[in-house]
Amino acid sequence: MANTLPQVEPDYGTAFTAQPFSLPAAELGHLPTTMAPTPVHIRAWVRYPAISRPIHGHAPAWTSRAGYIERDHRGTRRAWVWASAVEHDTPPVKLTSADTP
Protein backbone atom coordinates (compact mmCIF):
# COMPACT_ATOMS: atom_id res chain seq x y z
CA MET A 1 0.00 0.00 0.00
CA ALA A 2 2.73 2.52 0.93
CA ASN A 3 4.45 2.16 -2.45
CA THR A 4 1.30 3.39 -4.18
CA LEU A 5 1.39 6.77 -2.41
CA PRO A 6 3.66 9.19 -4.28
CA GLN A 7 5.72 11.81 -2.53
CA VAL A 8 4.03 15.20 -2.74
CA GLU A 9 5.87 18.46 -2.34
CA PRO A 10 4.31 21.92 -2.24
CA ASP A 11 4.78 24.02 -5.37
CA TYR A 12 6.74 27.02 -4.15
CA GLY A 13 8.04 27.89 -7.62
CA THR A 14 10.80 30.47 -7.30
CA ALA A 15 9.60 31.59 -3.87
CA PHE A 16 11.52 28.80 -2.15
CA THR A 17 15.29 28.54 -2.40
CA ALA A 18 17.43 26.64 0.08
CA GLN A 19 19.55 28.84 2.33
CA PRO A 20 23.24 27.97 2.70
CA PHE A 21 24.61 27.09 6.13
CA SER A 22 26.90 29.77 7.56
CA LEU A 23 29.61 29.28 10.17
CA PRO A 24 28.45 30.42 13.62
CA ALA A 25 30.25 33.18 15.50
CA ALA A 26 32.04 30.71 17.79
CA GLU A 27 33.73 29.07 14.78
CA LEU A 28 34.63 32.42 13.20
CA GLY A 29 36.44 33.63 16.30
CA HIS A 30 37.34 37.28 16.80
CA LEU A 31 39.77 37.54 13.92
CA PRO A 32 40.37 40.71 11.90
CA THR A 33 38.26 40.88 8.75
CA THR A 34 39.63 42.03 5.41
CA MET A 35 37.10 43.92 3.27
CA ALA A 36 37.79 43.75 -0.46
CA PRO A 37 37.66 47.08 -2.31
CA THR A 38 36.00 45.08 -5.12
CA PRO A 39 34.51 41.64 -4.40
CA VAL A 40 36.77 38.81 -5.57
CA HIS A 41 35.39 36.21 -8.00
CA ILE A 42 35.40 32.83 -6.25
CA ARG A 43 34.35 29.22 -6.49
CA ALA A 44 33.39 27.72 -3.14
CA TRP A 45 31.90 24.58 -1.67
CA VAL A 46 28.75 25.52 0.22
CA ARG A 47 26.63 23.39 2.52
CA TYR A 48 22.86 23.38 2.20
CA PRO A 49 20.36 21.44 4.33
CA ALA A 50 20.58 18.25 2.22
CA ILE A 51 23.69 18.67 0.05
CA SER A 52 27.04 20.34 -0.42
CA ARG A 53 27.76 21.85 -3.81
CA PRO A 54 30.25 24.14 -5.53
CA ILE A 55 29.03 27.60 -6.43
CA HIS A 56 30.47 30.55 -8.33
CA GLY A 57 30.14 33.89 -6.60
CA HIS A 58 32.02 36.72 -4.91
CA ALA A 59 33.93 37.17 -1.68
CA PRO A 60 33.48 40.69 -0.34
CA ALA A 61 35.30 39.83 2.92
CA TRP A 62 37.42 37.16 4.63
CA THR A 63 39.48 36.32 7.68
CA SER A 64 42.46 33.97 7.97
CA ARG A 65 39.95 31.24 8.87
CA ALA A 66 36.86 31.88 6.73
CA GLY A 67 35.48 33.56 3.64
CA TYR A 68 32.30 35.61 3.47
CA ILE A 69 30.78 34.62 0.16
CA GLU A 70 27.79 35.82 -1.79
CA ARG A 71 25.89 34.45 -4.74
CA ASP A 72 23.03 35.94 -6.72
CA HIS A 73 20.55 33.19 -7.50
CA ARG A 74 16.88 33.95 -6.90
CA GLY A 75 18.08 36.75 -4.66
CA THR A 76 21.41 37.37 -2.97
CA ARG A 77 22.62 34.66 -0.59
CA ARG A 78 25.54 35.25 1.80
CA ALA A 79 27.34 32.91 4.17
CA TRP A 80 30.61 32.40 6.02
CA VAL A 81 32.43 29.22 4.92
CA TRP A 82 35.81 27.73 5.85
CA ALA A 83 38.69 29.37 3.95
CA SER A 84 39.78 25.97 2.62
CA ALA A 85 36.41 25.71 0.80
CA VAL A 86 37.12 28.86 -1.26
CA GLU A 87 39.35 29.34 -4.29
CA HIS A 88 39.88 32.22 -6.70
CA ASP A 89 37.93 32.04 -9.95
CA THR A 90 37.93 34.01 -13.17
CA PRO A 91 34.95 36.22 -13.93
CA PRO A 92 32.38 34.67 -16.25
CA VAL A 93 32.64 35.68 -19.90
CA LYS A 94 29.55 37.42 -21.22
CA LEU A 95 28.92 36.68 -24.87
CA THR A 96 27.32 39.22 -27.14
CA SER A 97 25.58 38.61 -30.45
CA ALA A 98 28.83 39.66 -32.18
CA ASP A 99 30.60 36.69 -30.49
CA THR A 100 28.32 34.06 -32.00
CA PRO A 101 28.90 32.64 -35.49
Coordinates of N, CA and C in Angstrom, one line a residue:
M1 N 0.8 -1.2 0.0 CA 0.0 0.0 0.0 C 0.9 1.3 0.0
A2 N 1.9 1.3 0.8 CA 2.7 2.5 0.9 C 3.4 2.9 -0.4
N3 N 3.8 1.9 -1.2 CA 4.4 2.2 -2.4 C 3.5 2.7 -3.5
T4 N 2.2 2.8 -3.2 CA 1.3 3.4 -4.2 C 1.0 4.9 -3.9
L5 N 1.6 5.4 -2.8 CA 1.4 6.8 -2.4 C 2.6 7.6 -2.8
P6 N 2.5 8.4 -3.8 CA 3.7 9.2 -4.3 C 4.0 10.3 -3.3
Q7 N 5.3 10.7 -3.3 CA 5.7 11.8 -2.5 C 5.1 13.1 -3.1
V8 N 4.6 13.9 -2.3 CA 4.0 15.2 -2.7 C 4.8 16.3 -2.1
E9 N 5.2 17.3 -2.9 CA 5.9 18.5 -2.3 C 5.1 19.7 -2.7
P10 N 5.0 20.7 -1.9 CA 4.3 21.9 -2.2 C 5.0 22.6 -3.4
D11 N 4.2 23.3 -4.2 CA 4.8 24.0 -5.4 C 5.1 25.5 -4.9
Y12 N 6.3 25.7 -4.6 CA 6.7 27.0 -4.2 C 7.3 27.8 -5.3
G13 N 7.5 27.2 -6.5 CA 8.0 27.9 -7.6 C 9.4 28.5 -7.3
T14 N 9.5 29.8 -7.6 CA 10.8 30.5 -7.3 C 10.8 31.1 -5.9
A15 N 9.7 31.0 -5.2 CA 9.6 31.6 -3.9 C 10.5 30.9 -2.8
F16 N 10.8 29.6 -3.1 CA 11.5 28.8 -2.2 C 12.9 28.5 -2.7
T17 N 13.9 28.9 -2.0 CA 15.3 28.5 -2.4 C 16.0 28.2 -1.1
A18 N 16.7 27.1 -1.1 CA 17.4 26.6 0.1 C 18.5 27.7 0.5
Q19 N 18.6 27.9 1.8 CA 19.5 28.8 2.3 C 20.8 28.1 2.7
P20 N 22.0 28.6 2.3 CA 23.2 28.0 2.7 C 23.5 28.1 4.2
F21 N 24.2 27.0 4.7 CA 24.6 27.1 6.1 C 25.8 28.1 6.2
S22 N 25.8 28.8 7.3 CA 26.9 29.8 7.6 C 27.6 29.4 8.9
L23 N 28.9 29.6 8.9 CA 29.6 29.3 10.2 C 29.1 30.2 11.3
P24 N 28.9 29.6 12.5 CA 28.5 30.4 13.6 C 29.6 31.3 14.2
A25 N 29.3 32.2 14.9 CA 30.3 33.2 15.5 C 31.4 32.5 16.3
A26 N 31.0 31.4 17.0 CA 32.0 30.7 17.8 C 33.1 30.1 16.9
E27 N 32.7 29.6 15.7 CA 33.7 29.1 14.8 C 34.5 30.1 14.1
L28 N 33.9 31.3 13.9 CA 34.6 32.4 13.2 C 35.7 33.0 14.1
G29 N 35.5 33.0 15.4 CA 36.4 33.6 16.3 C 36.4 35.1 16.2
H30 N 37.3 35.8 16.8 CA 37.3 37.3 16.8 C 38.5 37.7 16.0
L31 N 38.6 37.2 14.8 CA 39.8 37.5 13.9 C 39.5 38.8 13.1
P32 N 40.6 39.5 12.7 CA 40.4 40.7 11.9 C 39.8 40.3 10.5
T33 N 38.9 41.1 10.0 CA 38.3 40.9 8.8 C 38.8 41.8 7.7
T34 N 39.2 41.2 6.6 CA 39.6 42.0 5.4 C 38.4 42.3 4.5
M35 N 38.2 43.6 4.2 CA 37.1 43.9 3.3 C 37.7 44.2 1.9
A36 N 37.2 43.5 0.9 CA 37.8 43.7 -0.5 C 37.3 45.1 -1.0
P37 N 38.2 45.9 -1.7 CA 37.7 47.1 -2.3 C 36.7 46.7 -3.4
T38 N 36.9 45.6 -4.1 CA 36.0 45.1 -5.1 C 35.9 43.6 -4.8
P39 N 34.7 43.1 -4.7 CA 34.5 41.6 -4.4 C 35.3 40.8 -5.4
V40 N 35.9 39.7 -4.8 CA 36.8 38.8 -5.6 C 35.9 37.7 -6.1
H41 N 36.1 37.3 -7.4 CA 35.4 36.2 -8.0 C 35.9 34.9 -7.4
I42 N 35.0 34.1 -6.9 CA 35.4 32.8 -6.2 C 34.6 31.6 -6.7
R43 N 35.1 30.5 -6.4 CA 34.4 29.2 -6.5 C 34.5 28.6 -5.1
A44 N 33.4 28.2 -4.5 CA 33.4 27.7 -3.1 C 32.4 26.5 -3.0
W45 N 32.8 25.6 -2.1 CA 31.9 24.6 -1.7 C 31.0 25.1 -0.5
V46 N 29.7 25.0 -0.7 CA 28.8 25.5 0.2 C 27.8 24.4 0.7
R47 N 27.5 24.4 2.0 CA 26.6 23.4 2.5 C 25.2 23.9 2.6
Y48 N 24.3 23.1 2.1 CA 22.9 23.4 2.2 C 22.2 22.3 3.1
P49 N 21.0 22.4 3.4 CA 20.4 21.4 4.3 C 20.6 20.0 3.9
A50 N 20.5 19.7 2.6 CA 20.6 18.3 2.2 C 21.8 17.9 1.4
I51 N 22.5 18.9 0.9 CA 23.7 18.7 0.1 C 24.8 19.7 0.3
S52 N 26.0 19.4 -0.3 CA 27.0 20.3 -0.4 C 27.3 20.5 -1.9
R53 N 27.5 21.7 -2.4 CA 27.8 21.9 -3.8 C 28.7 23.0 -4.1
P54 N 29.4 23.0 -5.2 CA 30.2 24.1 -5.5 C 29.4 25.2 -6.2
I55 N 29.7 26.5 -5.8 CA 29.0 27.6 -6.4 C 30.1 28.6 -6.9
H56 N 29.7 29.4 -7.9 CA 30.5 30.6 -8.3 C 29.8 31.8 -7.7
G57 N 30.7 32.7 -7.2 CA 30.1 33.9 -6.6 C 31.2 34.9 -6.4
H58 N 31.1 35.7 -5.3 CA 32.0 36.7 -4.9 C 32.4 36.6 -3.4
A59 N 33.5 37.1 -3.1 CA 33.9 37.2 -1.7 C 34.2 38.6 -1.4
P60 N 33.3 39.3 -0.7 CA 33.5 40.7 -0.3 C 34.3 40.9 0.9
A61 N 34.5 39.8 1.7 CA 35.3 39.8 2.9 C 35.8 38.4 3.3
W62 N 36.9 38.4 4.1 CA 37.4 37.2 4.6 C 38.3 37.4 5.9
T63 N 38.5 36.3 6.6 CA 39.5 36.3 7.7 C 40.5 35.2 7.3
S64 N 41.5 35.0 8.2 CA 42.5 34.0 8.0 C 41.8 32.6 8.1
R65 N 40.6 32.5 8.6 CA 40.0 31.2 8.9 C 38.8 31.0 7.9
A66 N 38.1 32.0 7.5 CA 36.9 31.9 6.7 C 36.7 32.9 5.7
G67 N 35.8 32.6 4.7 CA 35.5 33.6 3.6 C 34.0 33.9 3.7
Y68 N 33.7 35.2 3.5 CA 32.3 35.6 3.5 C 31.9 35.7 2.0
I69 N 31.1 34.7 1.6 CA 30.8 34.6 0.2 C 29.4 35.0 -0.1
E70 N 29.1 35.5 -1.4 CA 27.8 35.8 -1.8 C 27.5 35.3 -3.2
R71 N 26.3 35.0 -3.4 CA 25.9 34.5 -4.7 C 24.5 35.0 -5.1
D72 N 24.3 35.5 -6.3 CA 23.0 35.9 -6.7 C 22.3 34.8 -7.5
H73 N 21.4 34.2 -6.9 CA 20.6 33.2 -7.5 C 19.2 33.2 -6.8
R74 N 18.2 33.7 -7.5 CA 16.9 33.9 -6.9 C 17.0 34.8 -5.7
G75 N 17.8 35.9 -5.8 CA 18.1 36.7 -4.7 C 19.5 36.5 -4.2
T76 N 20.0 37.5 -3.5 CA 21.4 37.4 -3.0 C 21.5 36.5 -1.7
R77 N 22.4 35.5 -1.7 CA 22.6 34.7 -0.6 C 24.0 34.9 -0.1
R78 N 24.2 35.0 1.2 CA 25.5 35.2 1.8 C 25.8 34.3 2.9
A79 N 27.0 33.8 3.1 CA 27.3 32.9 4.2 C 28.8 32.9 4.4
W80 N 29.2 32.6 5.7 CA 30.6 32.4 6.0 C 30.9 30.9 5.8
V81 N 32.0 30.6 5.1 CA 32.4 29.2 4.9 C 33.9 29.1 5.3
W82 N 34.4 27.9 5.5 CA 35.8 27.7 5.9 C 36.7 28.2 4.7
A83 N 37.8 28.8 5.0 CA 38.7 29.4 3.9 C 39.1 28.3 3.0
S84 N 39.3 27.1 3.5 CA 39.8 26.0 2.6 C 38.7 25.6 1.6
A85 N 37.5 26.0 1.7 CA 36.4 25.7 0.8 C 36.3 26.7 -0.3
V86 N 37.2 27.8 -0.3 CA 37.1 28.9 -1.3 C 38.4 28.9 -2.1
E87 N 38.2 29.1 -3.4 CA 39.3 29.3 -4.3 C 39.0 30.5 -5.3
H88 N 40.1 31.1 -5.7 CA 39.9 32.2 -6.7 C 39.3 31.7 -8.0
D89 N 38.5 32.4 -8.7 CA 37.9 32.0 -10.0 C 38.0 33.2 -10.9
T90 N 37.9 32.9 -12.2 CA 37.9 34.0 -13.2 C 36.5 34.5 -13.4
P91 N 36.3 35.7 -13.7 CA 34.9 36.2 -13.9 C 34.3 35.5 -15.1
P92 N 33.0 35.3 -15.1 CA 32.4 34.7 -16.3 C 32.5 35.6 -17.5
V93 N 32.6 34.9 -18.6 CA 32.6 35.7 -19.9 C 31.2 35.9 -20.4
K94 N 30.9 37.1 -20.7 CA 29.5 37.4 -21.2 C 29.6 37.5 -22.7
L95 N 28.9 36.7 -23.4 CA 28.9 36.7 -24.9 C 27.9 37.7 -25.4
T96 N 28.2 38.3 -26.5 CA 27.3 39.2 -27.1 C 26.9 38.6 -28.5
S97 N 26.0 39.2 -29.2 CA 25.6 38.6 -30.5 C 26.7 38.7 -31.4
A98 N 27.7 39.6 -31.3 CA 28.8 39.7 -32.2 C 29.8 38.5 -32.0
D99 N 29.7 37.8 -30.8 CA 30.6 36.7 -30.5 C 30.1 35.4 -31.1
T100 N 28.9 35.3 -31.5 CA 28.3 34.1 -32.0 C 28.5 34.0 -33.5
P101 N 28.7 32.8 -34.0 CA 28.9 32.6 -35.5 C 27.6 32.9 -36.3

